[in-house]
Amino acid sequence: MTESPSRQLADEHDYVQLVVGAMNTEVAYIERTGRVHADRVAQMVDFTRNFTDGDHHAKEEDLLFPFLEERSAAAAGTISVLLSEHEAARDCIRAIAAALPDVDSTDAERAGAAKTVIAENLRLYAFLLPLHIGKEDSVLFPLMEEVLSVQEQEMLGEDFARVGREPGSAAAVERYHRLAHTLAEPPAEG
Ligand SMILES: [Fe+2]
Ligand SMILES: [Fe+2]
């Protein structure tokens, strides 16, 4: 039987949290050494864009939120806060991705500014996401239980699972699960 939609989202939150932990480790490394693990940060951007946004937030934004809004006018306030948090998180990742090519610039000032932008936005993202996830655990998931019938939750769980079974999607999801675990390992210094 397909897992409930909130269980599926909660499992994905665990992978997101692994990468958030890696972001905090990277911020500490940048502050300690003045250097950036550019490859690791590029992997964090990849994970965040394609798994956190492309898969997880897409399920929330395209399937769950419209369904909840259809069932309960009272859900609209919560959903608009959650959407603005998704957008704030995307802003952080855009800033990191834009700064990343400058990390190795021969212009020291330019490279220094890029490292500062990356550290600040990794820190902000790693601050925002756990709060966002906490809100979904404590407000959104209970709201789903309250507003959606058991049958509707089963339907939504099937829709979520179908997204994961689309051609190419299952392999990509597996790859991002592995990447989250790899990033959660402490990096080699250097
Ligand atoms: Fe969310
Ligand atoms: Fe979420």
Short mmCIF file of C-alpha atoms and ligand atoms in Angstrom, two decimals:
data_model
loop_
_atom_site.label_atom_id
_atom_site.label_comp_id
_atom_site.label_asym_id
_atom_site.label_seq_id
_atom_site.Cartn_x
_atom_site.Cartn_y
_atom_site.Cartn_z
CA MET A 1 0.00 0.00 0.00
CA THR A 2 1.20 3.51 -0.80
CA GLU A 3 2.35 5.52 2.20
CA SER A 4 0.20 8.42 3.36
CA PRO A 5 1.00 11.76 1.69
CA SER A 6 2.21 13.29 4.98
CA ARG A 7 4.48 10.25 5.58
CA GLN A 8 5.97 10.66 2.08
CA LEU A 9 6.60 14.38 2.65
CA ALA A 10 8.06 13.73 6.11
CA ASP A 11 10.49 11.16 4.63
CA GLU A 12 11.61 13.74 2.06
CA HIS A 13 12.09 16.29 4.87
CA ASP A 14 14.65 13.91 6.40
CA TYR A 15 16.77 14.09 3.22
CA VAL A 16 16.41 17.87 3.08
CA GLN A 17 17.60 18.05 6.71
CA LEU A 18 20.70 16.00 5.85
CA VAL A 19 21.67 18.62 3.27
CA VAL A 20 20.82 21.45 5.68
CA GLY A 21 23.32 19.86 8.09
CA ALA A 22 25.91 19.81 5.29
CA MET A 23 25.23 23.50 4.65
CA ASN A 24 25.93 24.36 8.30
CA THR A 25 29.18 22.37 8.11
CA GLU A 26 30.17 24.28 4.98
CA VAL A 27 29.45 27.67 6.59
CA ALA A 28 31.72 26.73 9.51
CA TYR A 29 34.42 25.63 7.02
CA ILE A 30 34.22 28.89 5.05
CA GLU A 31 34.44 30.93 8.24
CA ARG A 32 37.36 28.89 9.56
CA THR A 33 39.45 28.75 6.39
CA GLY A 34 38.23 31.48 4.04
CA ARG A 35 37.84 28.77 1.41
CA VAL A 36 34.78 27.16 -0.20
CA HIS A 37 34.26 23.54 -1.23
CA ALA A 38 32.88 24.67 -4.60
CA ASP A 39 32.05 21.12 -5.76
CA ARG A 40 30.08 20.38 -2.60
CA VAL A 41 28.22 23.68 -2.78
CA ALA A 42 27.37 22.96 -6.44
CA GLN A 43 25.99 19.58 -5.32
CA MET A 44 23.90 21.32 -2.63
CA VAL A 45 22.49 23.66 -5.30
CA ASP A 46 21.76 20.66 -7.55
CA PHE A 47 20.03 18.77 -4.71
CA THR A 48 18.01 21.78 -3.66
CA ARG A 49 16.89 22.73 -7.15
CA ASN A 50 16.05 19.24 -8.36
CA PHE A 51 15.00 17.32 -5.26
CA THR A 52 13.83 19.89 -2.70
CA ASP A 53 12.22 22.22 -5.24
CA GLY A 54 11.78 20.04 -8.32
CA ASP A 55 10.25 17.11 -6.46
CA HIS A 56 9.27 17.89 -2.86
CA HIS A 57 8.08 21.50 -3.16
CA ALA A 58 6.47 20.64 -6.51
CA LYS A 59 4.32 17.98 -4.79
CA GLU A 60 3.33 20.52 -2.14
CA GLU A 61 2.71 23.40 -4.54
CA ASP A 62 1.15 21.60 -7.49
CA LEU A 63 -0.82 18.84 -5.75
CA LEU A 64 -1.27 19.33 -2.00
CA PHE A 65 -1.82 23.08 -1.61
CA PRO A 66 -4.47 23.44 -4.35
CA PHE A 67 -6.29 20.38 -2.97
CA LEU A 68 -6.31 21.80 0.57
CA GLU A 69 -7.44 25.21 -0.61
CA GLU A 70 -10.29 23.60 -2.50
CA ARG A 71 -11.43 21.87 0.69
CA SER A 72 -10.88 24.63 3.25
CA ALA A 73 -10.86 28.41 2.89
CA ALA A 74 -9.11 28.53 6.27
CA ALA A 75 -6.08 26.75 4.80
CA ALA A 76 -5.26 29.72 2.56
CA GLY A 77 -3.40 31.70 5.25
CA THR A 78 -1.11 28.83 6.18
CA ILE A 79 -0.46 28.01 2.54
CA SER A 80 0.47 31.56 1.62
CA VAL A 81 3.06 31.64 4.45
CA LEU A 82 4.50 28.28 3.33
CA LEU A 83 4.67 29.47 -0.30
CA SER A 84 6.53 32.63 0.68
CA GLU A 85 9.01 30.48 2.61
CA HIS A 86 9.60 28.32 -0.48
CA GLU A 87 10.28 31.52 -2.40
CA ALA A 88 12.68 32.89 0.24
CA ALA A 89 14.58 29.58 0.11
CA ARG A 90 14.76 29.79 -3.71
CA ASP A 91 16.20 33.31 -3.42
CA CYS A 92 19.03 31.94 -1.23
CA ILE A 93 19.85 29.23 -3.77
CA ARG A 94 19.75 31.70 -6.69
CA ALA A 95 22.24 33.94 -4.85
CA ILE A 96 24.54 30.98 -4.08
CA ALA A 97 24.45 29.71 -7.68
CA ALA A 98 25.16 33.19 -9.04
CA ALA A 99 28.15 33.69 -6.71
CA LEU A 100 29.69 30.24 -7.17
CA PRO A 101 31.61 30.89 -10.43
CA ASP A 102 33.41 33.85 -8.79
CA VAL A 103 34.87 31.81 -5.92
CA ASP A 104 37.98 31.01 -7.97
CA SER A 105 38.30 34.49 -9.48
CA THR A 106 41.83 35.88 -9.66
CA ASP A 107 40.32 39.15 -8.48
CA ALA A 108 40.66 38.67 -4.72
CA GLU A 109 37.96 41.19 -3.88
CA ARG A 110 35.51 39.49 -6.23
CA ALA A 111 36.35 36.04 -4.84
CA GLY A 112 36.00 37.29 -1.25
CA ALA A 113 32.61 38.86 -1.98
CA ALA A 114 31.40 35.60 -3.58
CA LYS A 115 32.46 33.58 -0.53
CA THR A 116 30.62 35.99 1.75
CA VAL A 117 27.43 35.74 -0.33
CA ILE A 118 27.67 31.94 -0.33
CA ALA A 119 28.25 31.68 3.43
CA GLU A 120 25.43 34.14 4.23
CA ASN A 121 22.90 32.43 1.98
CA LEU A 122 23.82 28.92 3.07
CA ARG A 123 23.38 30.09 6.66
CA LEU A 124 20.04 31.73 5.90
CA TYR A 125 18.76 28.69 3.99
CA ALA A 126 19.88 26.36 6.81
CA PHE A 127 18.04 28.62 9.26
CA LEU A 128 14.84 28.92 7.23
CA LEU A 129 14.31 25.33 6.13
CA PRO A 130 14.19 23.64 9.56
CA LEU A 131 11.65 26.27 10.69
CA HIS A 132 9.63 25.68 7.53
CA ILE A 133 9.75 21.91 8.00
CA GLY A 134 8.77 22.33 11.67
CA LYS A 135 5.75 24.36 10.58
CA GLU A 136 4.72 21.70 8.07
CA ASP A 137 5.07 18.98 10.73
CA SER A 138 3.08 20.88 13.35
CA VAL A 139 0.51 22.80 11.24
CA LEU A 140 0.30 21.47 7.68
CA PHE A 141 0.20 17.73 8.39
CA PRO A 142 -2.51 18.05 11.08
CA LEU A 143 -4.45 20.28 8.65
CA MET A 144 -4.27 17.53 6.01
CA GLU A 145 -5.66 15.04 8.53
CA GLU A 146 -8.43 17.43 9.49
CA VAL A 147 -9.50 18.63 6.05
CA LEU A 148 -8.98 15.61 3.79
CA SER A 149 -10.94 12.41 4.11
CA VAL A 150 -9.11 9.08 4.33
CA GLN A 151 -9.98 8.41 0.67
CA GLU A 152 -8.71 11.81 -0.41
CA GLN A 153 -5.46 11.25 1.45
CA GLU A 154 -5.09 7.89 -0.28
CA MET A 155 -5.69 9.56 -3.65
CA LEU A 156 -3.10 12.21 -2.90
CA GLY A 157 -0.62 9.58 -1.70
CA GLU A 158 -1.10 7.79 -5.03
CA ASP A 159 -0.60 11.05 -6.96
CA PHE A 160 2.64 11.71 -5.04
CA ALA A 161 3.87 8.18 -5.68
CA ARG A 162 3.00 8.52 -9.37
CA VAL A 163 5.30 11.57 -9.63
CA GLY A 164 8.11 9.38 -8.30
CA ARG A 165 7.38 6.64 -10.85
CA GLU A 166 7.52 8.90 -13.91
CA PRO A 167 10.14 7.93 -16.50
CA GLY A 168 13.58 8.90 -15.21
CA SER A 169 12.18 10.15 -11.94
CA ALA A 170 12.76 7.04 -9.78
CA ALA A 171 16.44 6.86 -10.78
CA ALA A 172 16.86 10.57 -10.09
CA VAL A 173 15.20 10.28 -6.67
CA GLU A 174 17.55 7.40 -5.77
CA ARG A 175 20.51 9.47 -6.90
CA TYR A 176 19.45 12.43 -4.74
CA HIS A 177 18.92 10.19 -1.72
CA ARG A 178 22.48 8.97 -2.12
CA LEU A 179 23.75 12.49 -2.67
CA ALA A 180 22.11 13.66 0.57
CA HIS A 181 23.92 10.91 2.49
CA THR A 182 27.22 11.72 0.75
CA LEU A 183 26.88 15.41 1.59
CA ALA A 184 26.06 14.56 5.21
CA GLU A 185 29.50 12.90 5.54
CA PRO A 186 32.15 15.30 6.78
CA PRO A 187 34.16 16.64 3.82
CA ALA A 188 37.87 16.06 3.38
CA GLU A 189 39.58 19.26 4.47
CA GLY A 190 41.06 21.23 1.64
FE FE B 1 7.22 23.24 2.02
FE FE B 2 7.87 20.21 2.91
#
